[in-house]
Every structure is written in C-alpha cells, then in structure tokens.
Amino acid sequence: MKKFFATFLALGALALAQKPNTAVTGYTDTPEIPGQKWRVHDATRPKPVVVTPGAKLGDPPSDAIILFDGKDLSQWDFPGKRGKAPKPWKVENGYFEIVPGAGDAVTKEKFGDMQLHIEYMQLPGNTKLGQNRGNSGVLIMNRYEIQVLDSYGDPTYADGQAGAIYGQWPPMVNAIRKPGEWNAYDIVFEAPKFEGEKLVKPPFVTVFFNGVMVHNRQEITGPMAHRVNLPFKAHGAEEPLGLQDHNEFVRFRNIWARKLKGYDRK
C-alpha cells in the first residue's frame, strides 16, 4: 500500500510539472486607476519586491537595517552631553542600558520615511513619579519624540506618558507592561517635506504599542519640547534616529528599521 501511494504522488507531481502555467498575470485592456498611471490589474506593473519576514513576530525582515543586534553599539554614536566627553551606554545580556548623564545615543545611519521596531524595559523598583520615572524617548529624525516612560500606574500628564507624541498627542490607550517586562514600539513615520525654509508637508506617525494601535497616522505639529510649542525648522530629507538620555536607567534591545520607498519600486 505504501508503494502504491508513493507511485501515485510521484505521478501527480509529474503531471503538475508538465501542465502549462495558465495563470492570469494581468491585463492591458482595462481602464486606468484614478490618480495612477496603471491600469486595473495592469500586466506591466512592477511586482512588489520580495521581503522575507522574520522567523517570529518582532524579528527583523530581510531588508531591515539592524541597529542593535544584542552584541555591540557599532551602529551608534555618543556625542556627549553639555560639553562632556562622549560616553557609550552599557551593553550586556543582549540589551543596552542608558548610562545617566552620558548623553543621547544617535544612529550613524540616517532615515526619512521609515518603519521602526524597538523594544525597551523599565526597571522594577523605581519609586519615582511623573516624568522622573524611567524617562527616555525615541527621537525620530533626532527631534520628533515618541515618549518612553514607566507609565504603569504613574499619574503623569497625558501627553507625556509612554507612547505619547511628546507634548502634542497622548496615546489613545495606555498599553504599557509592568516594570521588568519588555515593551515594543512598531512605528511608521512619514517625514516632513520642505521647500527651502517652508514646510509643505508635515510629518505623520503611526504607532503600535505592544501590538495596540495608539496613533493612527497622526500629524506631528513640531519638534519635541517641554512646556512650549516649537515651530518647524527645515532639515535634511534623512536624519539620524536618537534615543534620549533623561538621567534614568532604561534598557533597549532588538532595534531595526526599514527605509520606506513606496509603491512600484524596481
């Protein structure tokens, strides 16, 4: 019986291999899609580039730029703080940790439109409150901040808690985990556009916090600032990513980013 099934499967595979491919691969006689140069089901439209997802959720896909692999900080610069000598953050056990007073960490790579994955942990036992409890920040283009804070039961102001677009928009919900557990941000960022010194398109950001959407293509109204609103100032189409030193111990791991090129790229 086993021999019969083996022969049957082999003959079936041979038949499939010899059968001509009659799949419809597109059309050339359909109407154009409004606002595009392509026809509906256009046969000549470029096929999306193949990207292999990570083996499990949170793992980097094949086209990601690995910003921290758990081993070293070779993708980061440490310019120092307020004129002090540069001092790298601490790396151990697959994560790196802020050294309070050392200054921000800034990527060597620059980004415009991007997808970012970053995981962070607030250390247990922190008895401080408000903005002094595990404060850091993801500084997109080194100026637009998604807040990092221990907001687990912390009574800080809404637009300054974890997941906030700092000083502008609170997260729609507070999805933070307990101190000692890893949190994850998945961020999609649309960079601003300038013509000379004039802003012609503001930045937008979408944020998933531990898998929960907390910002849905929300407009950013200016650079990060405390207690004030700052106007936009023209800057490069691509700028570094920063992690803020706010004199608190926070750990980071599994950081990667993808530069977004849009549709129909070849």
Tab-separated table of C-alpha atoms in Angstrom:
chain	number	residue	atom	x	y	z
A	1	MET	CA	0.000	0.000	0.000
A	2	LYS	CA	2.823	2.430	0.875
A	3	LYS	CA	4.445	1.707	-2.500
A	4	PHE	CA	1.142	2.419	-4.262
A	5	PHE	CA	0.744	5.837	-2.602
A	6	ALA	CA	4.352	6.749	-3.321
A	7	THR	CA	3.869	5.935	-7.016
A	8	PHE	CA	0.573	7.874	-7.055
A	9	LEU	CA	2.154	11.003	-5.561
A	10	ALA	CA	5.100	10.844	-7.919
A	11	LEU	CA	2.807	10.613	-10.983
A	12	GLY	CA	0.734	13.535	-9.658
A	13	ALA	CA	3.835	15.697	-9.224
A	14	LEU	CA	4.979	14.844	-12.754
A	15	ALA	CA	1.570	15.785	-14.165
A	16	LEU	CA	1.659	19.142	-12.357
A	17	ALA	CA	5.175	19.853	-13.580
A	18	GLN	CA	4.181	19.164	-17.210
A	19	LYS	CA	0.951	21.199	-17.050
A	20	PRO	CA	1.391	24.619	-18.721
A	21	ASN	CA	1.064	27.699	-16.490
A	22	THR	CA	-2.234	29.313	-17.464
A	23	ALA	CA	-2.493	31.724	-14.529
A	24	VAL	CA	-3.721	35.204	-15.442
A	25	THR	CA	-0.756	37.555	-14.945
A	26	GLY	CA	-2.521	40.794	-15.806
A	27	TYR	CA	-4.347	42.754	-18.481
A	28	THR	CA	-3.581	45.504	-20.981
A	29	ASP	CA	-7.148	46.464	-21.922
A	30	THR	CA	-8.585	47.575	-18.578
A	31	PRO	CA	-9.312	51.197	-17.516
A	32	GLU	CA	-6.724	53.297	-15.722
A	33	ILE	CA	-6.921	53.514	-11.937
A	34	PRO	CA	-7.900	57.083	-10.919
A	35	GLY	CA	-4.854	59.105	-9.901
A	36	GLN	CA	-2.378	56.473	-11.119
A	37	LYS	CA	-0.588	55.677	-14.354
A	38	TRP	CA	-1.518	51.992	-14.098
A	39	ARG	CA	-4.495	50.082	-15.420
A	40	VAL	CA	-6.667	47.849	-13.235
A	41	HIS	CA	-4.735	44.536	-12.887
A	42	ASP	CA	-2.014	46.004	-15.141
A	43	ALA	CA	0.225	43.282	-16.567
A	44	THR	CA	3.176	45.674	-16.810
A	45	ARG	CA	3.006	47.000	-13.251
A	46	PRO	CA	6.168	46.096	-11.254
A	47	LYS	CA	5.686	43.221	-8.848
A	48	PRO	CA	6.388	44.047	-5.173
A	49	VAL	CA	9.918	43.291	-4.033
A	50	VAL	CA	10.059	40.045	-2.076
A	51	VAL	CA	10.938	40.524	1.603
A	52	THR	CA	11.285	37.534	3.902
A	53	PRO	CA	9.622	38.152	7.283
A	54	GLY	CA	11.496	37.413	10.482
A	55	ALA	CA	11.145	33.903	11.909
A	56	LYS	CA	8.853	35.181	14.668
A	57	LEU	CA	6.991	38.384	15.460
A	58	GLY	CA	9.399	41.201	16.204
A	59	ASP	CA	12.301	39.659	14.285
A	60	PRO	CA	13.750	41.868	11.531
A	61	PRO	CA	12.731	41.177	7.933
A	62	SER	CA	15.340	40.585	5.255
A	63	ASP	CA	15.584	44.235	4.146
A	64	ALA	CA	15.891	45.716	7.647
A	65	ILE	CA	18.850	47.769	8.851
A	66	ILE	CA	19.898	46.202	12.154
A	67	LEU	CA	20.577	48.999	14.626
A	68	PHE	CA	21.204	46.760	17.637
A	69	ASP	CA	21.818	43.025	17.424
A	70	GLY	CA	22.327	42.396	21.130
A	71	LYS	CA	26.121	42.471	20.903
A	72	ASP	CA	27.556	45.937	20.319
A	73	LEU	CA	26.783	49.592	19.634
A	74	SER	CA	28.692	49.874	16.364
A	75	GLN	CA	25.650	51.490	14.670
A	76	TRP	CA	25.501	54.319	17.224
A	77	ASP	CA	27.389	57.480	18.081
A	78	PHE	CA	27.545	59.108	21.515
A	79	PRO	CA	28.269	62.811	21.046
A	80	GLY	CA	28.292	63.588	24.773
A	81	LYS	CA	26.126	65.834	26.894
A	82	ARG	CA	26.558	69.567	27.532
A	83	GLY	CA	30.193	69.586	26.505
A	84	LYS	CA	31.142	66.451	28.451
A	85	ALA	CA	33.316	63.768	26.888
A	86	PRO	CA	31.414	61.079	24.940
A	87	LYS	CA	30.497	58.020	26.978
A	88	PRO	CA	28.832	54.930	25.430
A	89	TRP	CA	25.895	53.233	27.082
A	90	LYS	CA	26.288	49.834	28.765
A	91	VAL	CA	25.862	46.597	26.763
A	92	GLU	CA	25.153	43.254	28.457
A	93	ASN	CA	22.944	40.170	28.169
A	94	GLY	CA	21.533	41.102	24.757
A	95	TYR	CA	20.415	44.627	25.664
A	96	PHE	CA	21.965	48.029	26.201
A	97	GLU	CA	21.201	50.407	29.031
A	98	ILE	CA	21.307	54.156	29.417
A	99	VAL	CA	24.234	55.479	31.417
A	100	PRO	CA	22.631	58.510	33.110
A	101	GLY	CA	24.450	61.700	32.247
A	102	ALA	CA	26.256	60.196	29.254
A	103	GLY	CA	24.069	61.963	26.685
A	104	ASP	CA	21.858	60.705	23.896
A	105	ALA	CA	22.587	57.779	21.579
A	106	VAL	CA	22.365	58.704	17.882
A	107	THR	CA	22.442	56.360	14.888
A	108	LYS	CA	25.149	56.644	12.274
A	109	GLU	CA	22.542	55.797	9.635
A	110	LYS	CA	20.048	58.472	8.594
A	111	PHE	CA	16.367	57.903	7.826
A	112	GLY	CA	13.426	59.660	6.188
A	113	ASP	CA	10.235	57.669	5.714
A	114	MET	CA	10.767	54.605	7.850
A	115	GLN	CA	9.392	51.604	9.712
A	116	LEU	CA	10.977	51.166	13.134
A	117	HIS	CA	10.855	48.352	15.673
A	118	ILE	CA	12.292	48.953	19.122
A	119	GLU	CA	11.884	47.164	22.447
A	120	TYR	CA	12.512	48.665	25.873
A	121	MET	CA	12.258	47.698	29.526
A	122	GLN	CA	11.586	49.807	32.590
A	123	LEU	CA	13.490	48.515	35.600
A	124	PRO	CA	11.418	47.340	38.568
A	125	GLY	CA	11.758	49.058	41.930
A	126	ASN	CA	11.699	52.644	40.636
A	127	THR	CA	9.766	54.631	43.244
A	128	LYS	CA	9.923	57.978	41.451
A	129	LEU	CA	6.787	59.523	39.973
A	130	GLY	CA	5.817	61.505	36.908
A	131	GLN	CA	8.475	62.415	34.373
A	132	ASN	CA	11.277	61.149	36.628
A	133	ARG	CA	10.194	57.521	36.368
A	134	GLY	CA	12.107	55.746	33.609
A	135	ASN	CA	12.105	58.709	31.232
A	136	SER	CA	13.678	58.401	27.786
A	137	GLY	CA	12.411	58.907	24.263
A	138	VAL	CA	12.589	57.682	20.683
A	139	LEU	CA	13.732	60.769	18.762
A	140	ILE	CA	12.756	60.304	15.123
A	141	MET	CA	14.967	62.458	12.903
A	142	ASN	CA	16.540	63.322	16.274
A	143	ARG	CA	13.734	65.807	17.003
A	144	TYR	CA	10.231	64.249	16.865
A	145	GLU	CA	9.670	62.266	20.071
A	146	ILE	CA	7.687	59.174	20.923
A	147	GLN	CA	7.850	59.168	24.703
A	148	VAL	CA	9.427	56.353	26.711
A	149	LEU	CA	8.317	56.336	30.354
A	150	ASP	CA	7.252	53.948	33.095
A	151	SER	CA	3.531	54.787	32.867
A	152	TYR	CA	2.387	51.680	34.731
A	153	GLY	CA	0.136	53.266	37.371
A	154	ASP	CA	2.011	56.578	37.076
A	155	PRO	CA	-0.076	59.808	37.305
A	156	THR	CA	1.868	61.922	34.825
A	157	TYR	CA	0.254	64.279	32.300
A	158	ALA	CA	-1.474	62.594	29.332
A	159	ASP	CA	0.726	63.914	26.521
A	160	GLY	CA	3.873	62.905	28.402
A	161	GLN	CA	3.158	59.279	29.210
A	162	ALA	CA	4.577	56.272	27.371
A	163	GLY	CA	3.514	56.168	23.734
A	164	ALA	CA	2.728	59.893	23.543
A	165	ILE	CA	3.881	62.178	20.770
A	166	TYR	CA	5.539	64.214	23.475
A	167	GLY	CA	3.761	67.459	24.332
A	168	GLN	CA	1.292	67.064	21.446
A	169	TRP	CA	-0.839	63.913	21.459
A	170	PRO	CA	-1.356	61.349	24.239
A	171	PRO	CA	-1.621	57.708	23.161
A	172	MET	CA	-5.195	56.623	22.515
A	173	VAL	CA	-4.752	53.980	25.242
A	174	ASN	CA	-2.116	53.077	27.828
A	175	ALA	CA	-0.827	49.660	26.714
A	176	ILE	CA	2.343	49.507	28.821
A	177	ARG	CA	3.540	46.318	30.529
A	178	LYS	CA	4.717	46.024	34.129
A	179	PRO	CA	8.281	47.113	35.022
A	180	GLY	CA	10.652	44.254	34.355
A	181	GLU	CA	8.765	43.178	31.201
A	182	TRP	CA	9.717	44.141	27.649
A	183	ASN	CA	7.632	46.672	25.721
A	184	ALA	CA	7.649	47.048	21.949
A	185	TYR	CA	7.045	50.019	19.663
A	186	ASP	CA	6.329	49.491	15.979
A	187	ILE	CA	6.416	52.883	14.310
A	188	VAL	CA	5.657	54.012	10.767
A	189	PHE	CA	6.935	57.532	10.117
A	190	GLU	CA	6.314	59.837	7.166
A	191	ALA	CA	8.999	62.503	7.033
A	192	PRO	CA	8.172	66.181	6.546
A	193	LYS	CA	8.839	67.917	3.245
A	194	PHE	CA	10.379	71.372	2.914
A	195	GLU	CA	10.792	73.772	0.030
A	196	GLY	CA	13.659	75.934	1.133
A	197	GLU	CA	12.710	77.000	4.661
A	198	LYS	CA	8.963	76.448	4.080
A	199	LEU	CA	7.178	73.351	5.389
A	200	VAL	CA	4.998	71.968	2.585
A	201	LYS	CA	4.052	68.634	4.202
A	202	PRO	CA	4.120	67.918	7.943
A	203	PRO	CA	5.337	64.623	9.384
A	204	PHE	CA	2.888	61.869	10.298
A	205	VAL	CA	3.331	58.887	12.565
A	206	THR	CA	1.535	55.606	13.222
A	207	VAL	CA	2.454	53.789	16.435
A	208	PHE	CA	1.653	50.310	17.711
A	209	PHE	CA	2.470	49.880	21.409
A	210	ASN	CA	2.758	46.208	22.385
A	211	GLY	CA	0.622	45.403	19.345
A	212	VAL	CA	-2.038	48.004	20.221
A	213	MET	CA	-2.509	50.996	17.915
A	214	VAL	CA	-2.042	54.222	19.884
A	215	HIS	CA	-1.582	56.684	16.975
A	216	ASN	CA	-3.173	56.337	13.536
A	217	ARG	CA	-1.273	58.461	11.007
A	218	GLN	CA	-1.294	61.339	13.456
A	219	GLU	CA	0.135	64.669	12.339
A	220	ILE	CA	3.159	65.900	14.292
A	221	THR	CA	2.947	69.631	14.973
A	222	GLY	CA	6.623	70.398	15.567
A	223	PRO	CA	9.839	69.260	17.232
A	224	MET	CA	9.848	67.857	20.744
A	225	ALA	CA	9.853	70.471	23.508
A	226	HIS	CA	8.947	70.784	27.196
A	227	ARG	CA	6.138	73.220	28.126
A	228	VAL	CA	6.224	75.107	24.801
A	229	ASN	CA	5.380	74.691	21.117
A	230	LEU	CA	8.331	74.904	18.760
A	231	PRO	CA	7.977	75.767	15.057
A	232	PHE	CA	9.348	73.558	12.330
A	233	LYS	CA	12.820	74.336	11.025
A	234	ALA	CA	13.967	72.994	7.685
A	235	HIS	CA	16.262	69.972	7.885
A	236	GLY	CA	17.554	67.167	5.711
A	237	ALA	CA	15.353	64.626	3.970
A	238	GLU	CA	17.076	61.990	6.112
A	239	GLU	CA	18.305	62.474	9.677
A	240	PRO	CA	19.580	60.162	12.462
A	241	LEU	CA	17.427	58.337	14.956
A	242	GLY	CA	18.090	59.232	18.587
A	243	LEU	CA	17.459	57.672	21.993
A	244	GLN	CA	17.226	60.168	24.818
A	245	ASP	CA	19.298	60.179	27.977
A	246	HIS	CA	16.978	61.685	30.610
A	247	ASN	CA	19.136	60.591	33.559
A	248	GLU	CA	17.121	57.399	34.092
A	249	PHE	CA	18.027	53.718	33.677
A	250	VAL	CA	16.157	52.219	30.694
A	251	ARG	CA	17.126	49.141	28.664
A	252	PHE	CA	16.743	48.644	24.914
A	253	ARG	CA	17.011	45.656	22.586
A	254	ASN	CA	16.013	44.357	19.135
A	255	ILE	CA	16.151	47.638	17.227
A	256	TRP	CA	15.774	47.621	13.455
A	257	ALA	CA	14.446	49.909	10.761
A	258	ARG	CA	13.371	49.799	7.128
A	259	LYS	CA	13.649	52.717	4.726
A	260	LEU	CA	10.266	53.013	3.006
A	261	LYS	CA	10.461	53.541	-0.730
A	262	GLY	CA	6.774	53.474	-1.629
A	263	TYR	CA	4.888	51.506	-4.266
A	264	ASP	CA	6.052	50.164	-7.633
A	265	ARG	CA	9.770	50.225	-6.884
A	266	LYS	CA	12.003	48.049	-9.040
